[in-house]
Coordinates of N, CA, C and O in Angstrom, one line a residue:
M1 N 106.0 -0.2 29.4 CA 107.1 -1.0 29.7 C 107.9 -0.4 30.9 O 108.1 0.8 31.0
S2 N 108.3 -1.3 31.8 CA 109.0 -0.8 33.0 C 110.5 -0.8 32.8 O 111.0 -1.4 31.8
D3 N 111.2 -0.2 33.7 CA 112.7 -0.2 33.7 C 113.2 -1.6 33.8 O 114.3 -1.9 33.2
E4 N 112.6 -2.5 34.6 CA 113.1 -3.8 34.8 C 113.0 -4.6 33.5 O 113.9 -5.4 33.1
K5 N 111.8 -4.5 32.8 CA 111.7 -5.2 31.5 C 112.6 -4.6 30.5 O 113.1 -5.4 29.6
L6 N 112.9 -3.3 30.5 CA 113.9 -2.7 29.6 C 115.2 -3.3 29.8 O 116.0 -3.7 28.9
Y7 N 115.6 -3.4 31.1 CA 116.9 -4.0 31.5 C 117.0 -5.4 31.0 O 118.1 -5.8 30.4
E8 N 116.0 -6.2 31.2 CA 116.0 -7.6 30.7 C 116.2 -7.6 29.2 O 116.9 -8.5 28.6
L9 N 115.5 -6.7 28.5 CA 115.6 -6.7 27.0 C 117.0 -6.3 26.6 O 117.5 -6.9 25.6
V10 N 117.6 -5.3 27.2 CA 118.9 -4.9 26.9 C 119.9 -6.1 27.1 O 120.8 -6.3 26.3
C11 N 119.8 -6.8 28.2 CA 120.6 -7.9 28.5 C 120.5 -9.0 27.5 O 121.5 -9.6 27.0
R12 N 119.2 -9.3 27.1 CA 119.0 -10.3 26.0 C 119.5 -9.9 24.7 O 120.2 -10.7 24.0
V13 N 119.3 -8.7 24.3 CA 119.9 -8.2 23.0 C 121.4 -8.2 23.0 O 122.0 -8.6 22.0
S14 N 122.0 -7.8 24.1 CA 123.4 -7.8 24.2 C 124.0 -9.3 24.1 O 125.0 -9.5 23.4
K15 N 123.3 -10.2 24.7 CA 123.8 -11.6 24.7 C 123.6 -12.2 23.3 O 124.5 -12.9 22.7
E16 N 122.4 -12.0 22.7 CA 122.1 -12.6 21.4 C 122.8 -11.9 20.2 O 123.4 -12.6 19.3
I17 N 122.9 -10.6 20.2 CA 123.5 -9.9 19.0 C 125.0 -9.8 19.1 O 125.7 -10.0 18.2
F18 N 125.5 -9.4 20.3 CA 126.9 -9.1 20.5 C 127.6 -10.3 21.1 O 128.9 -10.3 21.1
G19 N 126.9 -11.2 21.7 CA 127.6 -12.4 22.4 C 128.3 -12.0 23.6 O 129.2 -12.7 24.1
K20 N 127.9 -10.9 24.3 CA 128.6 -10.4 25.5 C 127.5 -10.0 26.5 O 126.4 -9.6 26.1
D21 N 127.9 -10.0 27.8 CA 127.0 -9.6 28.8 C 126.9 -8.1 29.0 O 127.9 -7.4 28.8
F22 N 125.8 -7.6 29.4 CA 125.6 -6.2 29.7 C 125.6 -6.2 31.3 O 124.7 -6.8 31.9
Q23 N 126.5 -5.5 31.9 CA 126.7 -5.5 33.3 C 126.4 -4.2 34.0 O 126.8 -4.1 35.2
H24 N 125.7 -3.3 33.4 CA 125.4 -2.1 34.0 C 123.9 -1.8 34.0 O 123.1 -2.8 33.8
K25 N 123.4 -0.6 34.2 CA 122.0 -0.3 34.3 C 121.5 0.2 33.0 O 122.2 0.9 32.3
A26 N 120.2 -0.1 32.7 CA 119.5 0.4 31.6 C 118.1 0.9 32.1 O 117.4 0.1 32.8
Y27 N 117.7 2.1 31.7 CA 116.4 2.6 32.2 C 115.9 3.7 31.3 O 116.6 4.2 30.5
F28 N 114.6 4.0 31.4 CA 114.0 5.0 30.7 C 114.3 6.4 31.3 O 114.3 6.5 32.5
N29 N 114.5 7.4 30.5 CA 114.7 8.8 30.9 C 113.7 9.6 30.2 O 113.8 9.9 29.0
Q30 N 112.7 10.1 31.0 CA 111.6 11.0 30.4 C 112.1 12.3 29.9 O 111.5 12.9 29.1
R31 N 113.3 12.8 30.4 CA 113.8 14.1 30.0 C 114.4 14.1 28.7 O 114.7 15.2 28.2
L32 N 114.7 13.0 28.1 CA 115.3 13.0 26.7 C 114.3 13.5 25.8 O 113.1 13.0 25.8
R33 N 114.6 14.4 24.9 CA 113.6 15.0 24.0 C 113.8 14.6 22.5 O 113.0 14.1 21.9
T34 N 115.0 14.9 22.0 CA 115.3 14.7 20.6 C 116.0 13.4 20.3 O 116.1 13.0 19.1
T35 N 116.6 12.8 21.3 CA 117.4 11.6 21.0 C 116.7 10.3 21.5 O 115.9 10.4 22.4
G36 N 117.0 9.2 20.8 CA 116.3 8.0 21.2 C 116.9 7.3 22.4 O 116.2 6.6 23.2
G37 N 118.2 7.6 22.6 CA 118.8 7.0 23.8 C 120.2 7.6 23.9 O 120.7 8.3 23.0
R38 N 120.9 7.3 25.1 CA 122.3 7.7 25.2 C 123.0 6.8 26.1 O 122.5 6.2 27.0
Y39 N 124.3 6.6 25.8 CA 125.2 5.8 26.6 C 126.0 6.8 27.5 O 126.6 7.7 27.0
M40 N 126.1 6.5 28.8 CA 126.8 7.4 29.7 C 128.2 6.8 29.8 O 128.4 5.7 30.3
L41 N 129.2 7.7 29.5 CA 130.6 7.2 29.5 C 131.1 6.9 30.9 O 131.9 5.9 31.0
R42 N 130.8 7.7 31.9 CA 131.4 7.5 33.2 C 130.8 6.3 33.9 O 131.5 5.5 34.6
S43 N 129.4 6.2 33.9 CA 128.8 5.2 34.6 C 128.5 3.9 33.8 O 128.2 2.9 34.4
H44 N 128.6 4.0 32.5 CA 128.3 2.9 31.6 C 126.9 2.5 31.5 O 126.5 1.5 31.0
H45 N 126.0 3.4 32.0 CA 124.5 3.1 32.0 C 124.0 3.5 30.6 O 124.6 4.4 29.9
I46 N 122.8 3.0 30.3 CA 122.2 3.3 29.0 C 120.8 3.9 29.4 O 120.0 3.3 30.2
E47 N 120.5 5.1 28.8 CA 119.2 5.7 29.0 C 118.5 5.7 27.7 O 119.0 5.9 26.6
I48 N 117.2 5.3 27.8 CA 116.3 5.2 26.6 C 115.2 6.2 26.7 O 114.6 6.3 27.8
N49 N 114.8 6.9 25.6 CA 113.7 7.7 25.6 C 112.4 6.9 25.5 O 112.3 6.1 24.6
P50 N 111.5 7.0 26.4 CA 110.3 6.2 26.4 C 109.4 6.5 25.2 O 108.6 5.6 24.8
L51 N 109.5 7.6 24.5 CA 108.8 7.9 23.3 C 109.1 7.0 22.2 O 108.2 6.8 21.3
V52 N 110.3 6.4 22.2 CA 110.7 5.5 21.1 C 109.7 4.3 21.1 O 109.2 3.9 20.1
F53 N 109.5 3.7 22.3 CA 108.6 2.6 22.4 C 107.1 3.0 22.2 O 106.4 2.3 21.5
E54 N 106.7 4.1 22.7 CA 105.3 4.6 22.6 C 104.9 4.9 21.2 O 103.8 4.6 20.7
K55 N 105.8 5.6 20.5 CA 105.5 6.0 19.1 C 105.7 5.0 18.0 O 105.0 4.9 17.1
Y56 N 106.8 4.2 18.2 CA 107.2 3.3 17.1 C 107.2 1.9 17.4 O 107.4 1.0 16.5
G57 N 107.1 1.5 18.6 CA 107.0 0.1 19.0 C 108.3 -0.6 19.3 O 109.4 0.0 19.4
M58 N 108.2 -1.9 19.4 CA 109.3 -2.8 19.8 C 110.5 -2.8 18.9 O 111.7 -2.8 19.3
D59 N 110.2 -2.8 17.5 CA 111.3 -2.9 16.6 C 112.3 -1.7 16.7 O 113.5 -1.8 16.6
E60 N 111.7 -0.5 16.8 CA 112.5 0.7 16.9 C 113.2 0.7 18.2 O 114.4 1.2 18.3
L61 N 112.6 0.3 19.3 CA 113.2 0.2 20.6 C 114.4 -0.7 20.5 O 115.5 -0.3 21.0
V62 N 114.3 -1.9 19.9 CA 115.4 -2.8 19.8 C 116.6 -2.2 19.0 O 117.7 -2.3 19.3
G63 N 116.2 -1.4 17.9 CA 117.2 -0.7 17.1 C 118.0 0.3 17.9 O 119.2 0.4 17.8
V64 N 117.3 1.1 18.8 CA 118.0 2.1 19.6 C 118.9 1.4 20.6 O 120.0 1.8 20.9
I65 N 118.4 0.3 21.2 CA 119.2 -0.5 22.2 C 120.4 -1.0 21.5 O 121.5 -0.9 22.1
K66 N 120.3 -1.6 20.3 CA 121.5 -2.1 19.6 C 122.5 -1.0 19.3 O 123.7 -1.2 19.5
H67 N 122.0 0.2 18.9 CA 122.9 1.4 18.7 C 123.7 1.7 20.0 O 124.9 1.9 19.9
E68 N 123.0 1.8 21.1 CA 123.6 2.2 22.3 C 124.6 1.1 22.8 O 125.6 1.4 23.4
L69 N 124.2 -0.2 22.6 CA 125.1 -1.2 22.9 C 126.4 -1.2 22.1 O 127.4 -1.7 22.6
C70 N 126.3 -0.7 20.9 CA 127.5 -0.6 20.1 C 128.5 0.4 20.8 O 129.7 0.1 20.9
H71 N 127.9 1.5 21.2 CA 128.8 2.5 22.0 C 129.3 1.8 23.3 O 130.5 1.9 23.6
Y72 N 128.5 1.1 24.0 CA 128.8 0.4 25.2 C 130.0 -0.6 25.1 O 131.0 -0.5 25.7
H73 N 129.8 -1.5 24.2 CA 130.8 -2.6 24.1 C 132.1 -2.1 23.5 O 133.2 -2.5 24.0
L74 N 132.1 -1.1 22.6 CA 133.3 -0.6 22.0 C 134.1 0.2 23.1 O 135.3 0.2 23.2
H75 N 133.3 1.0 23.9 CA 134.0 1.8 24.9 C 134.6 0.9 26.0 O 135.7 1.1 26.5
I76 N 133.9 -0.2 26.4 CA 134.4 -1.1 27.4 C 135.7 -1.8 26.9 O 136.7 -2.0 27.6
E77 N 135.7 -2.1 25.6 CA 136.9 -2.7 25.0 C 138.0 -1.8 24.6 O 139.1 -2.2 24.2
G78 N 137.8 -0.5 24.8 CA 138.8 0.5 24.5 C 139.0 0.8 23.0 O 140.0 1.3 22.6
K79 N 138.0 0.6 22.2 CA 138.0 0.8 20.8 C 137.3 2.1 20.5 O 136.7 2.8 21.4
G80 N 137.2 2.5 19.2 CA 136.5 3.8 18.8 C 135.0 3.6 19.0 O 134.4 2.9 18.2
Y81 N 134.5 4.3 19.9 CA 133.0 4.2 20.2 C 132.2 5.4 19.7 O 131.0 5.4 19.9
Q82 N 132.9 6.4 19.2 CA 132.1 7.6 18.7 C 131.6 7.4 17.3 O 132.0 6.5 16.6
H83 N 130.6 8.2 17.0 CA 129.9 8.1 15.7 C 130.9 8.2 14.5 O 130.7 7.5 13.5
R84 N 131.9 8.9 14.6 CA 132.8 9.2 13.5 C 133.9 8.1 13.4 O 134.6 8.0 12.4
D85 N 134.0 7.2 14.4 CA 135.0 6.2 14.4 C 134.7 5.0 13.5 O 133.5 4.6 13.4
A86 N 135.7 4.4 12.8 CA 135.5 3.3 11.9 C 135.0 2.1 12.6 O 134.2 1.3 12.1
D87 N 135.6 1.8 13.8 CA 135.1 0.7 14.6 C 133.6 0.7 14.9 O 132.9 -0.3 14.8
F88 N 133.1 1.9 15.2 CA 131.7 2.1 15.5 C 130.9 1.8 14.3 O 129.9 1.1 14.3
R89 N 131.3 2.4 13.2 CA 130.5 2.2 11.9 C 130.5 0.8 11.5 O 129.5 0.3 11.0
E90 N 131.6 0.1 11.6 CA 131.7 -1.3 11.2 C 130.8 -2.1 12.1 O 130.1 -3.0 11.6
L91 N 130.8 -1.9 13.4 CA 129.9 -2.7 14.3 C 128.5 -2.4 14.1 O 127.6 -3.3 14.2
L92 N 128.1 -1.2 13.7 CA 126.7 -0.9 13.3 C 126.3 -1.7 12.1 O 125.2 -2.3 12.1
K93 N 127.2 -1.9 11.1 CA 126.9 -2.7 10.0 C 126.7 -4.1 10.3 O 125.8 -4.8 9.8
T94 N 127.7 -4.7 11.1 CA 127.7 -6.1 11.3 C 126.5 -6.5 12.2 O 126.0 -7.6 12.1
T95 N 126.0 -5.6 13.1 CA 124.9 -5.9 14.0 C 123.6 -5.4 13.4 O 122.5 -5.6 14.0
N96 N 123.6 -4.8 12.2 CA 122.4 -4.3 11.6 C 121.7 -3.3 12.5 O 120.5 -3.3 12.7
S97 N 122.5 -2.4 13.1 CA 121.9 -1.4 14.0 C 121.7 -0.1 13.2 O 122.5 0.2 12.3
P98 N 120.7 0.7 13.6 CA 120.5 2.0 12.9 C 121.5 3.0 13.3 O 121.9 3.0 14.5
R99 N 121.8 3.9 12.4 CA 122.7 5.0 12.7 C 122.0 6.1 13.5 O 122.5 6.8 14.3
F100 N 120.7 6.3 13.1 CA 119.9 7.4 13.7 C 118.5 6.8 14.1 O 118.1 5.8 13.5
C101 N 117.8 7.4 15.1 CA 116.5 6.9 15.4 C 115.5 7.8 14.6 O 115.8 8.8 14.1
S102 N 114.2 7.3 14.6 CA 113.2 8.0 13.9 C 112.9 9.3 14.7 O 113.2 9.5 15.9
T103 N 112.3 10.3 14.0 CA 112.0 11.6 14.6 C 111.0 11.4 15.8 O 109.9 10.8 15.6
L104 N 111.3 12.0 16.9 CA 110.5 11.9 18.1 C 109.6 13.1 18.3 O 108.5 12.9 18.8
I105 N 110.0 14.3 18.0 CA 109.2 15.4 18.1 C 109.1 16.2 16.8 O 110.1 16.2 16.0
E106 N 108.0 16.8 16.6 CA 107.8 17.6 15.4 C 108.3 19.0 15.6 O 108.0 19.6 16.7
R107 N 109.2 19.4 14.8 CA 109.8 20.8 15.0 C 108.8 21.8 14.5 O 108.2 21.6 13.4
K108 N 108.7 22.9 15.2 CA 107.8 24.0 14.8 C 108.6 24.9 13.8 O 109.7 25.3 14.1
T109 N 107.9 25.2 12.7 CA 108.5 26.1 11.7 C 107.9 27.5 11.9 O 106.7 27.6 12.0
R110 N 108.8 28.4 12.0 CA 108.4 29.8 12.1 C 108.0 30.4 10.8 O 108.8 30.3 9.8
K111 N 106.8 30.9 10.7 CA 106.3 31.5 9.4 C 106.8 32.9 9.3 O 106.6 33.7 10.3
I112 N 107.4 33.3 8.2 CA 107.8 34.7 8.0 C 106.7 35.5 7.5 O 106.0 35.1 6.5
T113 N 106.3 36.5 8.2 CA 105.2 37.3 7.8 C 105.5 38.6 7.1 O 104.6 39.1 6.4
K114 N 106.8 39.0 7.1 CA 107.1 40.2 6.4 C 108.5 40.1 5.8 O 109.3 39.3 6.3
R115 N 108.8 40.8 4.7 CA 110.1 40.8 4.1 C 110.4 42.3 3.9 O 109.5 43.1 3.4
Y116 N 111.6 42.7 4.2 CA 112.0 44.1 4.0 C 113.2 44.2 3.0 O 114.1 43.4 3.0
T117 N 113.1 45.2 2.1 CA 114.1 45.4 1.1 C 114.7 46.8 1.4 O 114.0 47.8 1.4
Y118 N 116.0 46.9 1.6 CA 116.7 48.1 1.8 C 117.7 48.4 0.6 O 118.1 47.4 0.0
M119 N 117.9 49.6 0.3 CA 118.8 50.0 -0.8 C 119.8 51.1 -0.3 O 119.4 52.0 0.4
C120 N 121.0 50.9 -0.8 CA 122.1 51.9 -0.5 C 121.8 53.2 -1.3 O 121.6 53.1 -2.5
A121 N 121.9 54.3 -0.7 CA 121.6 55.6 -1.4 C 122.8 55.9 -2.3 O 122.6 56.6 -3.3
K122 N 124.0 55.4 -2.0 CA 125.2 55.7 -2.8 C 125.4 54.8 -4.0 O 125.4 55.2 -5.2
C123 N 125.5 53.5 -3.7 CA 125.8 52.5 -4.8 C 124.7 51.7 -5.3 O 124.8 50.8 -6.1
S124 N 123.5 51.8 -4.7 CA 122.2 51.1 -5.1 C 122.3 49.6 -4.9 O 121.5 48.9 -5.5
L125 N 123.1 49.2 -4.0 CA 123.1 47.7 -3.6 C 121.9 47.5 -2.8 O 121.6 48.2 -1.8
S126 N 121.1 46.4 -3.1 CA 119.9 46.1 -2.3 C 120.2 45.0 -1.3 O 121.0 44.1 -1.5
Y127 N 119.5 45.1 -0.2 CA 119.6 44.1 0.9 C 118.2 43.6 1.2 O 117.3 44.4 1.5
N128 N 118.0 42.3 1.2 CA 116.7 41.7 1.6 C 116.9 41.1 3.0 O 117.8 40.4 3.3
R129 N 115.9 41.5 3.9 CA 115.9 41.1 5.3 C 114.6 40.6 5.8 O 113.5 41.0 5.3
K130 N 114.7 39.6 6.7 CA 113.4 39.1 7.4 C 113.0 40.0 8.5 O 111.9 40.2 8.8
I131 N 114.0 40.6 9.1 CA 113.8 41.5 10.3 C 114.1 42.9 10.0 O 115.1 43.2 9.3
R132 N 113.2 43.8 10.4 CA 113.5 45.2 10.1 C 114.7 45.7 10.9 O 115.0 45.3 12.0
L133 N 115.5 46.5 10.2 CA 116.7 47.1 10.8 C 116.7 48.6 11.0 O 116.0 49.3 10.2
N134 N 117.4 49.1 11.9 CA 117.5 50.5 12.2 C 118.5 51.1 11.2 O 119.7 50.9 11.2
T135 N 117.9 51.9 10.3 CA 118.8 52.5 9.2 C 119.7 53.6 9.8 O 120.6 54.0 9.1
Q136 N 119.4 54.1 11.0 CA 120.3 55.1 11.6 C 121.6 54.4 12.1 O 122.6 55.0 12.2
K137 N 121.5 53.1 12.4 CA 122.5 52.4 13.1 C 123.4 51.6 12.0 O 124.6 51.5 12.2
Y138 N 122.8 51.1 11.0 CA 123.5 50.3 10.0 C 123.8 51.0 8.7 O 123.0 51.9 8.3
R139 N 124.9 50.7 8.0 CA 125.3 51.3 6.8 C 125.5 50.2 5.7 O 125.6 49.0 6.0
C140 N 125.7 50.6 4.5 CA 126.1 49.7 3.4 C 127.4 49.0 3.7 O 128.4 49.7 4.1
G141 N 127.5 47.7 3.4 CA 128.7 47.0 3.6 C 129.7 47.2 2.5 O 130.9 47.0 2.7
R142 N 129.3 47.7 1.4 CA 130.3 47.9 0.2 C 130.9 49.3 0.3 O 132.1 49.5 0.2
C143 N 130.0 50.3 0.4 CA 130.5 51.7 0.3 C 130.3 52.6 1.5 O 130.6 53.7 1.6
Y144 N 129.7 52.0 2.6 CA 129.4 52.7 3.8 C 128.3 53.8 3.6 O 128.3 54.8 4.3
G145 N 127.5 53.6 2.6 CA 126.5 54.6 2.3 C 125.3 54.4 3.2 O 125.1 53.4 3.9
E146 N 124.4 55.4 3.1 CA 123.2 55.3 4.0 C 122.1 54.4 3.4 O 122.0 54.3 2.1
L147 N 121.4 53.6 4.2 CA 120.4 52.6 3.8 C 119.1 53.3 3.8 O 118.7 54.0 4.8
K148 N 118.2 53.0 2.8 CA 116.8 53.5 2.8 C 115.9 52.2 2.6 O 116.2 51.3 1.9
L149 N 114.8 52.3 3.3 CA 113.8 51.2 3.2 C 113.1 51.4 1.9 O 112.5 52.5 1.6
V150 N 113.1 50.4 1.0 CA 112.5 50.5 -0.3 C 111.1 49.9 -0.3 O 110.1 50.5 -0.7
S151 N 111.0 48.7 0.3 CA 109.7 48.1 0.4 C 109.6 47.1 1.6 O 110.6 46.5 2.0
S152 N 108.4 46.9 2.1 CA 108.1 45.9 3.1 C 106.9 45.1 2.6 O 105.8 45.7 2.3
V153 N 107.0 43.8 2.5 CA 105.9 43.0 1.9 C 105.4 42.1 2.9 O 106.1 41.4 3.7
N154 N 104.1 42.0 3.1 CA 103.4 41.1 4.0 C 103.2 39.8 3.3 O 102.7 39.7 2.2
L155 N 103.7 38.7 3.9 CA 103.5 37.3 3.4 C 102.6 36.5 4.3 O 102.7 36.6 5.5
K156 N 101.8 35.7 3.7 CA 100.9 34.9 4.5 C 100.6 33.6 3.8 O 100.6 33.5 2.6

């Protein structure tokens, strides 16, 4: 889908759903990673992540456009346009717009390969850590006693 077709779609959705004209620019922004789209406060333009259309199709794209148009029209009218504002939430409900878009990128989870257990030599308080710590540098938080490495476990 081209930027021109996106602009036509935004204008059509604005006219049909909101009953108001969209008078600024709408275009795809390849650099958006985690968000479906964004409304620019200063220029009033709308940027859309092309992954929304590629991964989820037209229905999700229209949902993101409606969400951004909620920001747009409320901001133009001088009403509460932020996610936390009652005006914004109410307009989302009346236009049946989504509050969030679907996940665009899969987040990488870091696997923990070791666990370390330290114990205070004075008060016997134990500390579990993911990362090894320098026992010469750190002390017990309760009694300021010396820490000793009790065990390190390999997890896989």
